[in-house]
Amino acid sequence: MSNKLAPSIRLSFPLMALVFQVAIIGLFAGFVDYKAITEGKFSITYPVFQDVNAVVVIGFGFLLTFLKRYAHSGLAFNLFLAALAVQWATFLEGALLDTLQEGIQISLKSIIRAELNAVSAVISIGAVVGVMSPIQLLLMVALELTCFVVDQWFLKSWLSIDPDTSVMHLHLFGAFFGLTASRVLYRSGLCNGHEKEGSLPISELFSMIGTIFLWMFWPSFNSALLDTRLQRSRAVFNTYYALAACSVSVFAVSTLVHNKGKIDMANIRNATLSGGVAIGLSAPLIDSPYIAMIVGFTAGVISTLGVVYLKRCLETRMKLHDTCGVLYTHGLPGIIGGIVYVVLIFLTSPVPNKSLNYEGSPINKAVAIIVTLSASLVTGLIAGQCVNWHLQRERI
Amino acid sequence: MSNKLAPSIRLSFPLMALVFQVAIIGLFAGFVDYKAITEGKFSITYPVFQDVNAVVVIGFGFLLTFLKRYAHSGLAFNLFLAALAVQWATFLEGALLDTLQEGIQISLKSIIRAELNAVSAVISIGAVVGVMSPIQLLLMVALELTCFVVDQWFLKSWLSIDPDTSVMHLHLFGAFFGLTASRVLYRSGLCNGHEKEGSLPISELFSMIGTIFLWMFWPSFNSALLDTRLQRSRAVFNTYYALAACSVSVFAVSTLVHNKGKIDMANIRNATLSGGVAIGLSAPLIDSPYIAMIVGFTAGVISTLGVVYLKRCLETRMKLHDTCGVLYTHGLPGIIGGIVYVVLIFLTSPVPNKSLNYEGSPINKAVAIIVTLSASLVTGLIAGQCVNWHLQRERI
Amino acid sequence: MSNKLAPSIRLSFPLMALVFQVAIIGLFAGFVDYKAITEGKFSITYPVFQDVNAVVVIGFGFLLTFLKRYAHSGLAFNLFLAALAVQWATFLEGALLDTLQEGIQISLKSIIRAELNAVSAVISIGAVVGVMSPIQLLLMVALELTCFVVDQWFLKSWLSIDPDTSVMHLHLFGAFFGLTASRVLYRSGLCNGHEKEGSLPISELFSMIGTIFLWMFWPSFNSALLDTRLQRSRAVFNTYYALAACSVSVFAVSTLVHNKGKIDMANIRNATLSGGVAIGLSAPLIDSPYIAMIVGFTAGVISTLGVVYLKRCLETRMKLHDTCGVLYTHGLPGIIGGIVYVVLIFLTSPVPNKSLNYEGSPINKAVAIIVTLSASLVTGLIAGQCVNWHLQRERI
């Protein structure tokens, strides 16, 4: 994405991408097939798979188009990185999280889980797009996916957390991994691209394609891995009403704090989804819509106020650059969602302290969220240093 | 959407939105839950729900982007008002139309019905966008939904019309409610925004996103509430072929009457959907595609000629402002659809005059359409006066 | 699409469209109905039908918007021609390929097949858009569909190829029919519109809507007509991983050969889908993802190199004008797909030489591909002459 590239850098990105792709094909040839397909729910799962697919390539892709300079490359890079990430995640998941003995068997559900993992990487891209070079983005995505799947493997092995639950930590992991990596790069004086990050009215409209697709497919996203009809319907209904209440609160707060009483499209883009993110973990548990609506409403208020008052402060004082505002779309709502989830499972679990079976232990689930958050900060720091070091070596 | 707002007006919109949202959450806390979920058809209904969702937020949202001045706010307001409308409609429907005793139980079908109700409000917005202020739009949507659900309750109680049928009067109700409200506002000298309503080539392209999504998801829209496989497949097939024949007639007539033989995008935007609207009520009844194709073809011709010859005349002589041309997309095709439906049920019902069971009486169904049309005109007039009065009070 | 039209030409397009539409309604009235609907898989097939619908009207429609001069008319014409093509294909298929005795019965699957046939016409439009006048496009689409359905009828009657398989030759047929027709028109000095074919950054973004929708719905497209769960899931998985590997190779090769190491959006637009096209025929047969990934990867490399090195050469030396680059998106990948398919069926078929039952004979399947390719070249030549002759007669 930079204008002048030395031949060595110019060639290193495509060659690295080709090597990575060929290596993945090799790994797939050795370990992955779908000979054991017996999926009974294929027809039921297929529309959900398509919706999650739309979230990844349309939703997050067009969300990046609001940058007037990076509209095209942002959209194109999202497709490229998502395509690579899904393949890499398929392999990692199969290698670390699958319980089958006979190689890695692909099913529709495993592809959906690979896409959810890829979303964590796509979220991080939102924090650093325009700051990282293509090769840095590629490295970061590969590192992040590996760290996130290892995190899920750790949570499964040590805290008996089902990977279908821990993969929903993706907002926390993606946002804080990306923000930490962005913070590391800030120090190295890379952020000379800020003036390129303005948006045009027309690019705002393109980015609304992303926002609206995410909004629309979010009920599918939050219910994609749930097995029973009860859980799926609850997750869909709660996400739907949380998003509706959130949208209203975002509009109201956004016009309330705007000095001319107008709508700021940046608030809509960053905050409208926050209700759906905040309800993510607890959506299958809640059986009354008003709770989801309160969560969505609160997330909308906090996220909008964050964009309005926190963004500039973080950039100037904490030297934290956040191109797409992933802190407000995924970070803060992810924390709200974690708190809501922990409160809910402690309230609904009858005797939390004595439940020694790990599977259902509320304490384990609370610890898991803290582990993921810590892991995202630590691995984001390390990944930031890696890609930073890579660039400096390239410069020599 | 106006440029200069007194502080009292500036604050009144967000505060009213917040109060409305909090009140709805309160109502939901008191009356609504989904504890009784037993939905057997969840997986079958879910893709249809997503399609209807797409109609509401993508289709109608992007349709509003053709206005160069209101592209962003139109799209954003559509999302905000739809989010509010669906919540309000969920409650109203549950309170007035549900037959269950134990509170309001949400199901996927009740959300779809709430979205169809919300579409009637979204259609009205198309008639007045750019003329009404945000707070007026908010008031109008709340009033309209209430009136439309009361209309369905009346038709159910007095004429034994199934709400799943009467909600399909939404085109008639939405178009004529919005047009009447627009007519009331015209008199008060509010229409100083006409010159802002021009379209740009680029905003026309955005609005085509809306047109094409509506076109594509219209078979789902027309079949969303039908229960049997026979009815659903007929509705899908008839809508599909009606839309296809309609698209061809719109193109042909549009180039025929254009003085340079070119395509006028405004005709495409306004008329391409008319075939799908006109077939809406009768789609589950017809068992031969050529009837649907004739209806679609005719609706396309009438709607295109309406846009070309009627629009200017109505604006100058009848002082009727219709920003998005809802008369041609929903109003006229709604009337055609009503006539086709009445003719069809009289033709297919064996002894119409003697059928004393209300459920299937063709006379009742014909009367119902007239009742809805009258209700839309009367309540639109009252709502127009209300939002007009509200503004005048604000000005003091 | 031309600026100055004589009245006779100006009227001939809409009148021809109206006559064609009325004739189709007449044919439907005589022969087509859906009285025999017994479709057991309606709910399962419906989401797939919607995805294919999206491919036709959104995917291919927005793909045409990259032309700055034809963005609107390209999108609108795609809708018009697709609407007409689907109706005509429904009739042709029913008349030639259906085995039922009692008239033409429409089912969801027959509409999907009609849409796949329409896609072959839509692909050809990509080769000649901006060169042909509306009436020429209309003529070409009608001729092409007829030829393609007759080709499938021939393959069914003489080589026992199931039309559900032979319709997947659509990429080969569509691309080479369109290219041959384009070649014929080139000679007649019609190609004065080249300078209008530039793209703008903003129209590139609109065209990415098309690219991404095609990418996303391609697994549905390749699996739309398959009956068993095993075949469908294999087709979905193989298409998905082929597209992923293809996207990576396109990005890598595109930046590798770009003299500034940047991404060329034209390559993304033309080549990203090639992996999905190349895997089309063999997708239901492959049971290990790495084979699909190798096919996708190779198609991506060849297609990108084709756009970069072959396009200019073909235009200047072979006088072959290809507006949207259908040779690289559908033609070359279609040939790769044909070769892969033939190799696979010869490898997997136990005793190919002795298999005398036509149904499963690998030789027949290989011959079928050659027949389709030859038919597309011959009929494209004839169709090009017809529309050329039509124009010359008009000029007199």
Short mmCIF file of C-alpha atoms in Angstrom, two decimals, chain C residues 6-389:
data_model
loop_
_atom_site.label_atom_id
_atom_site.label_comp_id
_atom_site.label_asym_id
_atom_site.label_seq_id
_atom_site.Cartn_x
_atom_site.Cartn_y
_atom_site.Cartn_z
CA ALA C 6 -33.00 7.06 -36.22
CA PRO C 7 -36.69 6.78 -35.24
CA SER C 8 -36.95 3.38 -36.89
CA ILE C 9 -34.12 2.01 -34.74
CA ARG C 10 -35.33 3.87 -31.67
CA LEU C 11 -38.75 2.23 -31.91
CA SER C 12 -37.55 -1.17 -33.09
CA PHE C 13 -35.93 -2.11 -29.77
CA PRO C 14 -38.91 -1.52 -27.46
CA LEU C 15 -41.36 -2.94 -29.97
CA MET C 16 -39.27 -6.06 -30.44
CA ALA C 17 -38.99 -6.47 -26.66
CA LEU C 18 -42.74 -6.10 -26.27
CA VAL C 19 -43.49 -8.54 -29.06
CA PHE C 20 -41.02 -11.05 -27.64
CA GLN C 21 -42.51 -10.72 -24.16
CA VAL C 22 -46.09 -11.07 -25.41
CA ALA C 23 -45.09 -14.11 -27.47
CA ILE C 24 -43.52 -15.72 -24.41
CA ILE C 25 -46.67 -15.06 -22.38
CA GLY C 26 -48.62 -16.71 -25.17
CA LEU C 27 -46.36 -19.77 -25.13
CA PHE C 28 -46.61 -19.98 -21.35
CA ALA C 29 -50.41 -19.73 -21.55
CA GLY C 30 -50.45 -22.63 -23.97
CA PHE C 31 -47.91 -24.98 -22.44
CA VAL C 32 -46.61 -24.05 -18.98
CA ASP C 33 -48.12 -24.40 -15.55
CA TYR C 34 -47.29 -25.61 -12.07
CA LYS C 35 -50.34 -27.70 -11.39
CA ALA C 36 -48.24 -30.78 -10.67
CA ILE C 37 -46.17 -29.27 -7.87
CA THR C 38 -45.10 -32.04 -5.55
CA GLU C 39 -41.63 -30.81 -4.82
CA GLY C 40 -40.45 -32.48 -1.65
CA LYS C 41 -37.25 -30.44 -1.34
CA PHE C 42 -38.73 -26.98 -1.74
CA SER C 43 -37.38 -25.63 1.56
CA ILE C 44 -33.94 -27.09 0.96
CA THR C 45 -33.71 -25.84 -2.63
CA TYR C 46 -35.15 -22.39 -1.95
CA PRO C 47 -32.02 -20.78 -0.40
CA VAL C 48 -29.94 -22.19 -3.27
CA PHE C 49 -32.40 -20.70 -5.78
CA GLN C 50 -31.98 -17.31 -4.09
CA ASP C 51 -28.20 -17.61 -4.26
CA VAL C 52 -28.30 -18.39 -7.98
CA ASN C 53 -30.72 -15.50 -8.41
CA ALA C 54 -28.17 -13.26 -6.69
CA VAL C 55 -25.44 -14.50 -9.00
CA VAL C 56 -27.52 -13.54 -12.04
CA VAL C 57 -28.91 -10.13 -11.08
CA ILE C 58 -26.43 -8.80 -8.51
CA GLY C 59 -23.18 -10.58 -9.35
CA PHE C 60 -23.15 -10.33 -13.12
CA GLY C 61 -25.10 -7.06 -13.04
CA PHE C 62 -22.65 -5.13 -10.90
CA LEU C 63 -19.68 -6.75 -12.65
CA LEU C 64 -20.68 -4.66 -15.68
CA THR C 65 -20.60 -1.38 -13.76
CA PHE C 66 -16.82 -0.99 -14.07
CA LEU C 67 -17.32 0.71 -17.44
CA LYS C 68 -17.59 4.38 -16.65
CA ARG C 69 -19.85 5.05 -19.62
CA TYR C 70 -22.03 1.98 -19.36
CA ALA C 71 -22.25 1.53 -15.60
CA HIS C 72 -25.97 2.34 -15.45
CA SER C 73 -27.07 0.91 -18.72
CA GLY C 74 -24.91 -2.20 -18.22
CA LEU C 75 -26.52 -2.92 -14.87
CA ALA C 76 -30.01 -2.15 -16.12
CA PHE C 77 -29.59 -4.13 -19.33
CA ASN C 78 -28.31 -7.11 -17.44
CA LEU C 79 -31.55 -7.11 -15.41
CA PHE C 80 -33.68 -6.72 -18.53
CA LEU C 81 -31.89 -9.39 -20.55
CA ALA C 82 -31.73 -11.81 -17.61
CA ALA C 83 -35.48 -11.37 -17.02
CA LEU C 84 -36.18 -12.14 -20.66
CA ALA C 85 -33.61 -14.93 -20.84
CA VAL C 86 -34.99 -16.81 -17.85
CA GLN C 87 -38.48 -16.84 -19.33
CA TRP C 88 -37.24 -17.97 -22.73
CA ALA C 89 -34.97 -20.61 -21.16
CA THR C 90 -37.86 -21.94 -19.04
CA PHE C 91 -39.84 -22.56 -22.19
CA LEU C 92 -36.98 -23.98 -24.26
CA GLU C 93 -35.88 -26.37 -21.53
CA GLY C 94 -39.41 -27.54 -20.96
CA ALA C 95 -39.96 -28.08 -24.66
CA LEU C 96 -36.66 -29.81 -25.46
CA LEU C 97 -35.22 -31.35 -22.31
CA ASP C 98 -38.20 -32.32 -20.15
CA THR C 99 -39.31 -35.91 -20.20
CA LEU C 100 -42.82 -35.29 -18.92
CA GLN C 101 -45.78 -35.79 -21.21
CA GLU C 102 -48.30 -33.39 -19.76
CA GLY C 103 -47.06 -29.96 -20.78
CA ILE C 104 -44.20 -28.07 -19.18
CA GLN C 105 -44.25 -28.24 -15.39
CA ILE C 106 -42.29 -25.58 -13.54
CA SER C 107 -40.41 -26.48 -10.38
CA LEU C 108 -37.79 -24.66 -8.37
CA LYS C 109 -35.15 -26.80 -10.02
CA SER C 110 -36.36 -25.95 -13.51
CA ILE C 111 -36.15 -22.23 -12.66
CA ILE C 112 -32.61 -22.73 -11.36
CA ARG C 113 -31.70 -24.50 -14.60
CA ALA C 114 -33.28 -21.66 -16.56
CA GLU C 115 -31.13 -19.22 -14.60
CA LEU C 116 -27.99 -21.23 -15.33
CA ASN C 117 -28.87 -21.14 -19.02
CA ALA C 118 -29.43 -17.41 -18.72
CA VAL C 119 -25.95 -17.07 -17.20
CA SER C 120 -24.43 -18.36 -20.44
CA ALA C 121 -26.12 -15.44 -22.21
CA VAL C 122 -25.10 -12.99 -19.49
CA ILE C 123 -21.46 -14.10 -19.92
CA SER C 124 -21.64 -13.40 -23.66
CA ILE C 125 -23.03 -9.95 -22.94
CA GLY C 126 -19.79 -9.29 -21.05
CA ALA C 127 -17.83 -9.76 -24.26
CA VAL C 128 -19.89 -7.38 -26.37
CA VAL C 129 -21.33 -4.77 -24.00
CA GLY C 130 -20.56 -1.31 -25.33
CA VAL C 131 -20.23 -2.69 -28.84
CA MET C 132 -23.71 -4.01 -29.55
CA SER C 133 -26.85 -1.91 -29.58
CA PRO C 134 -29.77 -2.90 -27.32
CA ILE C 135 -31.62 -4.61 -30.13
CA GLN C 136 -28.50 -6.56 -31.09
CA LEU C 137 -28.05 -7.69 -27.50
CA LEU C 138 -31.68 -8.81 -27.40
CA LEU C 139 -31.27 -10.78 -30.62
CA MET C 140 -28.00 -12.31 -29.51
CA VAL C 141 -29.42 -13.44 -26.15
CA ALA C 142 -32.43 -15.08 -27.82
CA LEU C 143 -30.25 -16.84 -30.39
CA GLU C 144 -27.64 -17.93 -27.88
CA LEU C 145 -30.12 -19.44 -25.44
CA THR C 146 -31.75 -21.36 -28.24
CA CYS C 147 -28.40 -22.68 -29.45
CA PHE C 148 -27.25 -23.63 -25.97
CA VAL C 149 -30.45 -25.51 -25.10
CA VAL C 150 -30.35 -27.28 -28.50
CA ASP C 151 -26.72 -28.21 -27.71
CA GLN C 152 -27.87 -29.74 -24.41
CA TRP C 153 -30.70 -31.54 -26.17
CA PHE C 154 -28.21 -32.95 -28.69
CA LEU C 155 -25.84 -34.06 -25.93
CA LYS C 156 -28.73 -35.71 -24.12
CA SER C 157 -30.13 -37.47 -27.19
CA TRP C 158 -26.87 -38.60 -28.81
CA LEU C 159 -24.40 -38.89 -25.97
CA SER C 160 -26.74 -39.54 -23.02
CA ILE C 161 -25.34 -36.58 -21.11
CA ASP C 162 -27.65 -35.47 -18.32
CA PRO C 163 -28.71 -31.83 -18.96
CA ASP C 164 -27.87 -31.08 -15.31
CA THR C 165 -24.25 -31.81 -16.25
CA SER C 166 -24.19 -30.29 -19.71
CA VAL C 167 -25.71 -27.01 -18.50
CA MET C 168 -22.50 -26.59 -16.51
CA HIS C 169 -20.71 -26.15 -19.87
CA LEU C 170 -22.23 -22.67 -19.71
CA HIS C 171 -18.87 -20.97 -19.14
CA LEU C 172 -17.35 -22.50 -22.26
CA PHE C 173 -20.44 -21.88 -24.35
CA GLY C 174 -21.09 -18.35 -23.09
CA ALA C 175 -17.50 -17.17 -23.36
CA PHE C 176 -16.70 -18.53 -26.81
CA PHE C 177 -20.11 -17.70 -28.27
CA GLY C 178 -19.70 -14.11 -27.09
CA LEU C 179 -16.10 -13.85 -28.24
CA THR C 180 -16.88 -15.19 -31.71
CA ALA C 181 -19.82 -12.81 -32.05
CA SER C 182 -17.57 -9.97 -30.89
CA ARG C 183 -14.96 -10.96 -33.47
CA VAL C 184 -17.56 -10.84 -36.27
CA LEU C 185 -18.69 -7.37 -35.21
CA TYR C 186 -15.11 -6.11 -35.01
CA ARG C 187 -14.66 -6.46 -38.74
CA SER C 188 -17.67 -4.33 -39.44
CA GLY C 189 -16.00 -1.27 -37.93
CA LEU C 190 -18.43 -1.02 -35.03
CA CYS C 191 -15.79 -0.79 -32.36
CA ASN C 192 -15.58 2.96 -32.08
CA GLY C 193 -16.47 2.82 -28.42
CA HIS C 194 -13.16 1.71 -26.96
CA GLU C 195 -12.29 5.00 -25.41
CA LYS C 196 -15.57 4.87 -23.52
CA GLU C 197 -14.52 1.69 -21.81
CA GLY C 198 -12.16 3.19 -19.29
CA SER C 199 -12.96 2.62 -15.66
CA LEU C 200 -13.05 5.09 -12.80
CA PRO C 201 -11.97 4.27 -9.24
CA ILE C 202 -15.58 4.62 -8.15
CA SER C 203 -16.94 2.36 -10.88
CA GLU C 204 -14.26 -0.18 -9.97
CA LEU C 205 -15.70 -0.24 -6.46
CA PHE C 206 -19.21 -0.85 -7.78
CA SER C 207 -17.90 -3.64 -9.92
CA MET C 208 -16.30 -5.18 -6.81
CA ILE C 209 -19.86 -5.60 -5.46
CA GLY C 210 -20.40 -7.92 -8.40
CA THR C 211 -17.08 -9.71 -7.96
CA ILE C 212 -17.62 -10.34 -4.27
CA PHE C 213 -21.21 -11.51 -4.68
CA LEU C 214 -20.12 -13.94 -7.38
CA TRP C 215 -17.28 -15.16 -5.17
CA MET C 216 -19.60 -15.64 -2.24
CA PHE C 217 -22.43 -17.38 -4.05
CA TRP C 218 -20.23 -19.52 -6.29
CA PRO C 219 -20.38 -22.58 -4.01
CA SER C 220 -24.17 -22.44 -4.38
CA PHE C 221 -23.87 -21.93 -8.11
CA ASN C 222 -21.67 -25.01 -8.59
CA SER C 223 -23.87 -27.18 -6.37
CA ALA C 224 -27.29 -25.85 -7.39
CA LEU C 225 -28.44 -28.78 -9.51
CA LEU C 226 -26.90 -31.64 -7.53
CA ASP C 227 -29.29 -34.03 -5.89
CA THR C 228 -27.52 -35.98 -3.20
CA ARG C 229 -26.13 -34.56 -0.01
CA LEU C 230 -22.73 -36.11 -0.73
CA GLN C 231 -22.45 -34.44 -4.13
CA ARG C 232 -23.70 -31.10 -2.84
CA SER C 233 -21.35 -30.98 0.11
CA ARG C 234 -18.36 -32.01 -2.02
CA ALA C 235 -19.24 -29.39 -4.63
CA VAL C 236 -19.58 -26.70 -1.96
CA PHE C 237 -16.34 -27.59 -0.19
CA ASN C 238 -14.31 -27.97 -3.37
CA THR C 239 -15.60 -24.70 -4.81
CA TYR C 240 -14.92 -22.91 -1.56
CA TYR C 241 -11.32 -24.05 -1.26
CA ALA C 242 -10.66 -23.65 -4.99
CA LEU C 243 -11.83 -20.03 -4.75
CA ALA C 244 -9.72 -19.41 -1.65
CA ALA C 245 -6.53 -20.78 -3.25
CA CYS C 246 -7.36 -18.97 -6.49
CA SER C 247 -7.77 -15.61 -4.72
CA VAL C 248 -4.37 -15.94 -3.12
CA SER C 249 -2.65 -16.87 -6.38
CA VAL C 250 -4.36 -14.01 -8.22
CA PHE C 251 -3.18 -11.49 -5.63
CA ALA C 252 0.34 -12.84 -5.60
CA VAL C 253 0.74 -13.06 -9.37
CA SER C 254 -0.98 -9.72 -9.89
CA THR C 255 1.42 -7.86 -7.60
CA LEU C 256 4.37 -9.90 -8.91
CA VAL C 257 3.90 -8.77 -12.51
CA HIS C 258 2.78 -5.20 -11.71
CA ASN C 259 5.67 -2.85 -12.35
CA LYS C 260 5.03 -0.98 -9.09
CA GLY C 261 4.10 -4.05 -7.07
CA LYS C 262 0.54 -2.82 -6.68
CA ILE C 263 -2.79 -4.55 -7.00
CA ASP C 264 -4.53 -4.11 -10.32
CA MET C 265 -8.29 -4.19 -9.72
CA ALA C 266 -8.87 -5.43 -13.28
CA ASN C 267 -6.97 -8.61 -12.41
CA ILE C 268 -8.99 -9.13 -9.24
CA ARG C 269 -12.22 -8.59 -11.15
CA ASN C 270 -11.31 -10.92 -13.98
CA ALA C 271 -9.38 -13.68 -12.27
CA THR C 272 -10.68 -14.11 -8.71
CA LEU C 273 -13.59 -16.21 -9.89
CA SER C 274 -11.57 -18.36 -12.28
CA GLY C 275 -10.87 -21.03 -9.65
CA GLY C 276 -14.59 -21.51 -9.06
CA VAL C 277 -15.24 -21.71 -12.79
CA ALA C 278 -12.45 -24.23 -13.36
CA ILE C 279 -13.70 -26.53 -10.60
CA GLY C 280 -17.34 -26.30 -11.76
CA LEU C 281 -17.70 -29.58 -13.62
CA SER C 282 -15.55 -31.72 -11.35
CA ALA C 283 -16.56 -30.25 -7.98
CA PRO C 284 -19.00 -33.08 -7.08
CA LEU C 285 -16.40 -35.75 -7.86
CA ILE C 286 -13.38 -34.70 -5.78
CA ASP C 287 -13.08 -35.91 -2.20
CA SER C 288 -9.90 -34.14 -1.09
CA PRO C 289 -9.64 -30.37 -0.92
CA TYR C 290 -6.03 -30.16 -2.05
CA ILE C 291 -6.98 -31.24 -5.60
CA ALA C 292 -9.55 -28.44 -5.75
CA MET C 293 -6.98 -26.04 -4.36
CA ILE C 294 -4.42 -26.99 -7.00
CA VAL C 295 -7.03 -26.49 -9.73
CA GLY C 296 -8.05 -23.14 -8.26
CA PHE C 297 -4.47 -22.02 -7.80
CA THR C 298 -3.55 -22.92 -11.39
CA ALA C 299 -6.65 -21.27 -12.83
CA GLY C 300 -5.85 -18.10 -10.87
CA VAL C 301 -2.29 -17.98 -12.19
CA ILE C 302 -3.29 -18.62 -15.82
CA SER C 303 -6.23 -16.24 -15.73
CA THR C 304 -4.16 -13.40 -14.21
CA LEU C 305 -1.34 -13.89 -16.69
CA GLY C 306 -3.95 -13.94 -19.44
CA VAL C 307 -5.39 -10.57 -18.43
CA VAL C 308 -1.94 -9.05 -18.10
CA TYR C 309 -0.22 -10.38 -21.21
CA LEU C 310 -2.84 -11.75 -23.58
CA LYS C 311 -5.57 -9.05 -23.59
CA ARG C 312 -3.71 -6.37 -25.53
CA CYS C 313 -2.23 -8.89 -27.93
CA LEU C 314 -5.65 -10.37 -28.78
CA GLU C 315 -7.13 -6.94 -29.33
CA THR C 316 -4.46 -5.62 -31.62
CA ARG C 317 -3.40 -8.73 -33.51
CA MET C 318 -6.47 -10.90 -33.57
CA LYS C 319 -8.96 -8.02 -33.59
CA LEU C 320 -10.80 -9.71 -30.77
CA HIS C 321 -12.55 -7.24 -28.51
CA ASP C 322 -13.52 -8.54 -25.07
CA THR C 323 -15.06 -5.75 -22.98
CA CYS C 324 -15.25 -7.52 -19.63
CA GLY C 325 -12.51 -10.05 -20.20
CA VAL C 326 -14.82 -13.06 -20.32
CA LEU C 327 -12.00 -15.06 -21.90
CA TYR C 328 -10.08 -14.85 -18.61
CA THR C 329 -13.03 -15.22 -16.23
CA HIS C 330 -14.92 -17.95 -18.10
CA GLY C 331 -13.16 -19.03 -21.30
CA LEU C 332 -9.72 -20.15 -20.15
CA PRO C 333 -10.96 -21.45 -16.75
CA GLY C 334 -13.72 -23.28 -18.62
CA ILE C 335 -11.11 -25.05 -20.76
CA ILE C 336 -8.99 -25.87 -17.68
CA GLY C 337 -12.16 -27.18 -16.02
CA GLY C 338 -12.96 -29.34 -19.02
CA ILE C 339 -9.50 -30.87 -19.03
CA VAL C 340 -9.53 -31.49 -15.27
CA TYR C 341 -12.95 -33.09 -15.53
CA VAL C 342 -11.94 -35.42 -18.36
CA VAL C 343 -8.72 -36.43 -16.59
CA LEU C 344 -10.61 -37.07 -13.35
CA ILE C 345 -13.33 -39.23 -14.89
CA PHE C 346 -10.78 -41.26 -16.83
CA LEU C 347 -8.72 -41.75 -13.67
CA THR C 348 -11.65 -42.69 -11.45
CA SER C 349 -13.61 -44.74 -13.96
CA PRO C 350 -12.41 -48.33 -13.47
CA VAL C 351 -12.45 -49.66 -17.06
CA PRO C 352 -13.15 -46.69 -19.29
CA ASN C 353 -12.75 -48.40 -22.63
CA LYS C 354 -15.21 -51.11 -21.99
CA SER C 355 -17.94 -49.13 -20.28
CA LEU C 356 -20.60 -49.41 -22.92
CA ASN C 357 -23.40 -47.91 -20.89
CA TYR C 358 -23.60 -44.40 -22.27
CA GLU C 359 -24.73 -42.81 -19.01
CA GLY C 360 -21.40 -43.14 -17.29
CA SER C 361 -19.02 -43.31 -20.25
CA PRO C 362 -15.99 -41.02 -19.79
CA ILE C 363 -15.48 -40.84 -23.54
CA ASN C 364 -18.96 -39.45 -24.02
CA LYS C 365 -18.34 -36.82 -21.41
CA ALA C 366 -15.09 -35.77 -23.06
CA VAL C 367 -16.73 -35.66 -26.48
CA ALA C 368 -19.58 -33.59 -25.02
CA ILE C 369 -17.19 -30.85 -23.96
CA ILE C 370 -15.65 -30.72 -27.43
CA VAL C 371 -19.12 -30.64 -29.01
CA THR C 372 -20.18 -27.72 -26.80
CA LEU C 373 -16.99 -25.81 -27.55
CA SER C 374 -17.40 -26.32 -31.29
CA ALA C 375 -21.10 -25.46 -31.13
CA SER C 376 -20.33 -22.21 -29.31
CA LEU C 377 -17.82 -21.18 -31.97
CA VAL C 378 -20.07 -22.04 -34.92
CA THR C 379 -23.30 -20.63 -33.49
CA GLY C 380 -21.50 -17.55 -32.17
CA LEU C 381 -20.22 -16.92 -35.68
CA ILE C 382 -23.70 -17.28 -37.16
CA ALA C 383 -25.29 -15.16 -34.43
CA GLY C 384 -22.65 -12.47 -34.92
CA GLN C 385 -23.46 -12.40 -38.65
CA CYS C 386 -27.20 -12.21 -37.89
CA VAL C 387 -27.00 -9.25 -35.54
CA ASN C 388 -24.51 -7.57 -37.83
CA TRP C 389 -26.80 -8.06 -40.81
#
